[in-house]
XYZ file of C-alpha atoms in Angstrom:
369
model
C -0.101 0.055 -0.018
C 1.364 3.380 -0.955
C 1.753 6.198 1.508
C -1.069 8.140 -0.271
C -3.574 5.242 -0.010
C -6.004 5.492 2.934
C -6.222 2.662 5.423
C -9.211 0.379 5.409
C -10.832 -2.374 7.501
C -9.956 -4.931 4.757
C -6.286 -3.854 4.568
C -6.165 -4.381 8.393
C -7.350 -7.923 7.936
C -11.126 -7.889 8.459
C -13.225 -9.230 5.593
C -16.740 -8.109 6.137
C -18.013 -9.749 2.919
C -16.512 -13.106 3.996
C -18.453 -12.780 7.322
C -21.637 -12.094 5.442
C -21.110 -15.182 3.423
C -20.474 -17.268 6.463
C -23.797 -16.053 7.851
C -25.580 -17.150 4.609
C -24.064 -20.627 4.711
C -24.958 -21.282 8.225
C -28.614 -20.170 8.046
C -29.994 -23.601 7.023
C -28.260 -25.258 9.985
C -29.516 -22.718 12.551
C -33.056 -23.054 11.266
C -32.988 -26.858 12.075
C -32.765 -25.987 15.723
C -35.845 -23.844 16.021
C -38.134 -24.754 18.887
C -41.805 -23.430 18.655
C -40.913 -20.564 20.972
C -38.492 -19.120 18.494
C -40.014 -19.988 15.163
C -40.945 -16.865 13.192
C -39.298 -14.462 15.619
C -36.702 -12.452 13.669
C -33.987 -14.460 11.942
C -30.262 -14.948 11.896
C -28.347 -11.732 11.273
C -30.410 -9.592 13.747
C -28.805 -7.897 16.809
C -30.496 -10.239 19.313
C -31.996 -13.666 19.445
C -35.673 -13.914 20.537
C -37.474 -16.338 22.645
C -41.220 -16.351 23.340
C -41.321 -16.263 27.106
C -45.127 -16.737 27.231
C -44.260 -20.506 26.896
C -43.205 -20.272 30.484
C -46.841 -19.425 31.604
C -47.400 -23.157 32.158
C -44.906 -23.021 35.000
C -46.071 -22.084 38.483
C -42.697 -20.661 39.454
C -40.238 -20.947 36.544
C -36.552 -20.649 37.456
C -34.171 -19.724 34.674
C -30.773 -21.393 34.644
C -27.759 -20.239 32.721
C -24.442 -21.596 31.857
C -21.484 -20.722 29.723
C -18.467 -22.634 28.626
C -15.992 -23.451 25.829
C -14.164 -26.563 24.596
C -10.632 -25.700 25.570
C -7.665 -26.742 23.513
C -9.509 -29.457 21.701
C -9.974 -26.781 19.065
C -6.341 -27.226 18.271
C -7.024 -30.778 17.212
C -9.866 -29.828 15.018
C -7.678 -27.146 13.360
C -4.769 -29.638 12.787
C -7.109 -32.194 11.304
C -9.210 -29.687 9.219
C -12.385 -31.125 10.817
C -14.736 -28.435 11.915
C -18.194 -29.924 12.059
C -17.809 -31.911 15.301
C -16.460 -29.270 17.680
C -19.900 -27.706 18.070
C -21.245 -30.942 19.567
C -18.595 -30.495 22.303
C -19.525 -26.911 22.884
C -23.271 -27.704 23.364
C -22.524 -30.675 25.554
C -20.424 -28.671 27.826
C -23.144 -25.912 28.284
C -26.450 -27.841 28.393
C -25.264 -30.803 30.543
C -24.322 -28.149 33.104
C -27.863 -26.768 32.913
C -29.675 -30.155 33.289
C -27.718 -30.870 36.464
C -30.291 -28.712 38.379
C -33.041 -30.321 36.399
C -33.409 -27.427 33.887
C -34.645 -28.071 30.327
C -32.295 -26.262 27.942
C -34.203 -23.709 25.903
C -31.718 -21.732 23.861
C -28.109 -21.146 23.157
C -25.846 -18.430 21.624
C -22.349 -18.972 20.341
C -19.209 -16.933 19.974
C -16.672 -17.896 17.342
C -13.325 -15.965 17.216
C -11.071 -16.545 14.313
C -7.864 -15.040 12.902
C -9.350 -14.956 9.366
C -12.955 -15.663 8.274
C -13.032 -18.770 6.046
C -16.815 -18.816 5.318
C -17.133 -22.570 4.764
C -15.122 -23.264 7.906
C -17.180 -21.029 10.188
C -20.336 -22.518 8.646
C -19.035 -26.011 9.436
C -18.406 -24.972 13.014
C -21.985 -23.594 13.368
C -23.318 -26.762 11.722
C -21.910 -28.783 14.498
C -23.343 -26.397 17.124
C -26.739 -26.589 15.530
C -26.599 -30.444 15.356
C -25.695 -30.403 19.051
C -28.597 -28.134 19.793
C -30.935 -30.635 18.081
C -29.555 -33.445 20.162
C -30.059 -31.309 23.222
C -33.586 -30.123 22.385
C -32.721 -26.436 22.396
C -32.652 -23.635 19.858
C -29.633 -21.764 18.563
C -31.027 -18.264 18.593
C -27.930 -16.283 17.618
C -24.182 -15.801 17.885
C -21.234 -13.742 16.900
C -18.235 -14.379 14.579
C -15.312 -12.100 15.357
C -12.312 -11.741 13.135
C -9.062 -10.893 14.991
C -6.212 -10.429 12.520
C -2.861 -9.946 14.341
C -4.005 -11.588 17.558
C -4.912 -14.941 16.006
C -3.139 -16.780 13.097
C -5.171 -17.108 9.810
C -6.187 -20.682 10.722
C -6.676 -20.169 14.477
C -10.036 -20.106 16.093
C -11.783 -20.582 19.389
C -15.390 -21.089 20.364
C -17.569 -20.469 23.363
C -21.236 -20.520 24.108
C -23.896 -19.633 26.652
C -27.283 -21.373 27.272
C -30.489 -20.750 29.156
C -32.733 -23.336 30.701
C -35.902 -23.524 32.740
C -37.024 -25.664 35.696
C -40.010 -25.599 37.998
C -38.948 -24.215 41.369
C -40.319 -27.293 43.265
C -38.468 -29.665 40.894
C -35.073 -27.949 41.299
C -32.420 -30.667 41.884
C -29.574 -29.949 44.273
C -27.694 -31.357 47.341
C -30.658 -30.752 49.546
C -32.542 -33.618 47.874
C -29.710 -36.287 48.212
C -30.104 -38.863 51.058
C -28.111 -41.616 52.606
C -28.715 -44.845 50.769
C -29.189 -43.204 47.393
C -27.586 -45.011 44.421
C -24.935 -43.426 42.251
C -25.639 -44.378 38.517
C -22.873 -43.745 36.052
C -23.482 -42.936 32.355
C -20.757 -43.800 29.964
C -18.788 -41.064 28.176
C -17.996 -41.167 24.499
C -14.386 -40.725 25.218
C -12.411 -37.833 26.543
C -15.206 -35.290 25.832
C -13.712 -31.820 26.096
C -11.538 -31.660 29.211
C -7.931 -32.433 29.811
C -6.686 -31.823 26.296
C -3.715 -29.763 27.497
C -2.490 -32.915 29.240
C -3.504 -35.136 26.338
C -1.799 -32.934 23.692
C 1.351 -32.802 25.892
C 1.417 -36.541 26.136
C 0.764 -37.436 22.579
C 2.757 -34.769 20.806
C 5.581 -33.660 23.140
C 6.194 -36.859 25.023
C 5.220 -39.649 22.603
C 5.792 -37.663 19.342
C 2.858 -39.272 17.598
C 0.915 -37.844 14.618
C -2.812 -37.571 14.363
C -2.875 -39.974 11.397
C -1.198 -42.653 13.344
C -3.302 -45.803 13.288
C -4.042 -47.104 16.881
C -5.059 -50.783 17.015
C -6.760 -50.318 20.392
C -8.967 -47.631 18.880
C -9.636 -49.217 15.446
C -8.948 -45.894 13.940
C -6.544 -42.982 13.933
C -5.342 -41.226 16.954
C -6.865 -38.022 15.623
C -10.300 -39.601 15.067
C -10.281 -40.962 18.572
C -9.261 -37.620 20.102
C -11.832 -35.615 18.123
C -14.781 -37.973 19.081
C -17.610 -35.507 20.032
C -18.786 -35.155 23.515
C -21.867 -37.086 24.392
C -24.899 -34.862 25.127
C -27.024 -36.155 28.061
C -29.647 -33.395 28.504
C -32.565 -35.162 27.018
C -31.648 -38.488 28.722
C -31.431 -36.747 32.078
C -34.763 -35.010 31.460
C -36.236 -38.431 30.535
C -35.051 -39.864 33.866
C -36.795 -37.054 35.810
C -40.077 -37.908 34.021
C -39.865 -41.722 34.444
C -38.536 -42.047 37.960
C -37.451 -40.183 41.017
C -34.080 -38.381 40.691
C -32.318 -36.541 43.558
C -29.375 -35.101 41.621
C -26.998 -35.174 38.702
C -23.297 -34.466 38.315
C -21.774 -33.393 35.041
C -18.204 -34.905 34.904
C -16.074 -32.226 33.319
C -12.860 -30.467 34.543
C -11.684 -31.969 37.895
C -12.829 -35.453 36.982
C -15.394 -37.752 38.587
C -14.379 -37.229 42.298
C -14.454 -33.397 42.289
C -17.615 -33.001 40.326
C -19.551 -35.594 42.298
C -18.415 -33.850 45.496
C -20.057 -30.644 44.344
C -23.539 -32.083 44.690
C -23.098 -33.986 47.850
C -24.497 -32.248 50.978
C -22.651 -31.792 54.277
C -22.747 -34.982 56.394
C -22.910 -37.421 53.445
C -20.282 -38.955 51.283
C -20.351 -40.540 47.847
C -18.598 -44.052 47.646
C -17.787 -45.200 44.120
C -16.525 -48.624 43.296
C -13.986 -48.226 40.484
C -14.209 -51.945 39.745
C -17.719 -51.472 38.298
C -16.365 -50.314 34.945
C -13.240 -50.344 32.815
C -12.240 -46.989 31.360
C -11.886 -46.815 27.539
C -8.607 -47.498 25.760
C -7.890 -43.786 25.238
C -7.570 -43.273 29.013
C -5.140 -46.225 29.355
C -2.999 -44.891 26.405
C -2.752 -41.431 27.859
C -1.679 -42.845 31.092
C 1.006 -45.186 29.708
C 2.373 -42.915 26.895
C 2.855 -40.086 29.468
C 3.528 -42.159 32.461
C 0.752 -40.219 34.144
C -0.057 -41.284 37.613
C -3.562 -42.761 38.122
C -4.597 -39.972 40.541
C -3.432 -37.334 38.087
C -5.633 -39.062 35.344
C -8.569 -39.296 37.576
C -8.516 -35.604 38.572
C -8.110 -34.448 34.914
C -10.064 -36.810 32.771
C -13.649 -38.252 32.993
C -12.233 -41.770 32.933
C -15.258 -43.166 31.094
C -17.974 -41.533 33.048
C -19.661 -38.360 31.573
C -22.728 -37.880 33.796
C -23.880 -39.208 37.156
C -27.518 -39.643 38.254
C -28.170 -39.911 41.933
C -31.491 -41.788 42.649
C -33.230 -43.519 45.532
C -32.377 -47.302 45.768
C -35.961 -48.261 44.739
C -35.631 -46.153 41.564
C -32.505 -47.855 40.314
C -34.245 -50.434 37.994
C -36.471 -47.792 36.463
C -33.528 -45.524 35.890
C -31.390 -48.087 34.270
C -34.290 -49.190 32.070
C -34.923 -45.738 30.843
C -31.307 -45.146 30.046
C -30.986 -48.421 28.203
C -34.092 -47.700 26.107
C -32.382 -44.479 25.101
C -29.144 -46.193 24.229
C -27.100 -44.971 27.110
C -24.776 -47.456 28.762
C -25.218 -47.075 32.519
C -24.591 -48.954 35.660
C -24.753 -48.605 39.493
C -21.317 -47.365 40.428
C -21.672 -46.567 44.027
C -23.888 -45.139 46.765
C -24.386 -42.248 49.128
C -23.248 -42.954 52.701
C -22.694 -41.033 55.878
C -19.523 -39.098 56.170
C -16.700 -41.242 57.715
C -15.983 -40.147 61.260
C -12.342 -39.572 60.551
C -12.333 -36.239 58.737
C -9.976 -35.838 55.872
C -10.074 -39.481 54.520
C -11.670 -40.335 51.201
C -13.475 -43.256 49.867
C -13.093 -44.618 46.416
C -14.346 -42.199 43.769
C -15.209 -38.942 45.768
C -13.221 -36.833 48.187
C -14.532 -35.182 51.327
C -16.737 -32.124 50.588
C -13.975 -30.039 52.100
C -11.906 -30.456 49.110
C -14.419 -29.768 46.477
C -14.128 -26.985 43.888
C -16.398 -23.933 44.110
C -18.582 -23.838 41.026
C -17.083 -20.486 40.031
C -13.520 -21.716 40.247
C -13.764 -25.125 38.718
C -11.323 -26.119 36.072
C -12.750 -25.483 32.618
C -12.168 -27.429 29.377
C -8.474 -27.762 28.779
């Protein structure tokens, strides 16, 4: 550019036309997520997403629940592999399955996609994945933002985040106050690593083992990259089905911090969750990360989900109904433990869950890594 030529947004690296094209490409996918409460209200490209709150009139005392999250460094694997239409499943799962822990039905989501350079087809593929995830979660994608940050991110770099809102009837709110001694701890199988611990996983497979993503791994029956990019399982509709078919006292979404820390967050003072690790065998990917990085078992368990993505806590007499409901929905589940009285000797732990004193406050819990 000559000294006499004026500066421009495009010359600075922001391509508005590419952004407009990305919006056009994603419209068909966003439309597939529309619940009745958002159908016909505005459209993609407006300044705000709309939701018809009159739908909440059927509630006596509706409580709105909100959650926000990202997918951490798993986006690096998507970028390296050039696969962009699955990372959205991870984003939706991280958000809506936090909402459903309190019994809330996910209503709608918004997303934020930050890129170094807008590649319309790439952005549309990311949104396609988010939209597909919203369909699986039963919620609408009502809007979002694509931001182009040249100079801060490389041309192929990107990150995603999202926020969701759900609703639950006040007298059906789930939480620690409902959990009782003798309740059963039901584990629901994860689809793999989900979206946590990828900073450790990437360090192990790239820096320590020196493996490439196209490496065929016999234990996986596919490449390393395909295994690591396996989308997060979305449990929201499965959990809501449980609340309709049987009595549920609580849920715990197993994310950053692993099974023990997340389960401890929903256990009331005076009680303890005892989990029997022998009731399941973690998938091959967890064993591979442990062996390849010589990662101690405790470090693995406090970082990764170890094969359990969601926990349901139900009365003992509801176990059969809960397991039947989950089996009918194609969710592998099993009784992994029980709720017991806190051990008299403070500071000790039983298998699976630490004393409540060591739990992570909700605001400070580890996010996707």
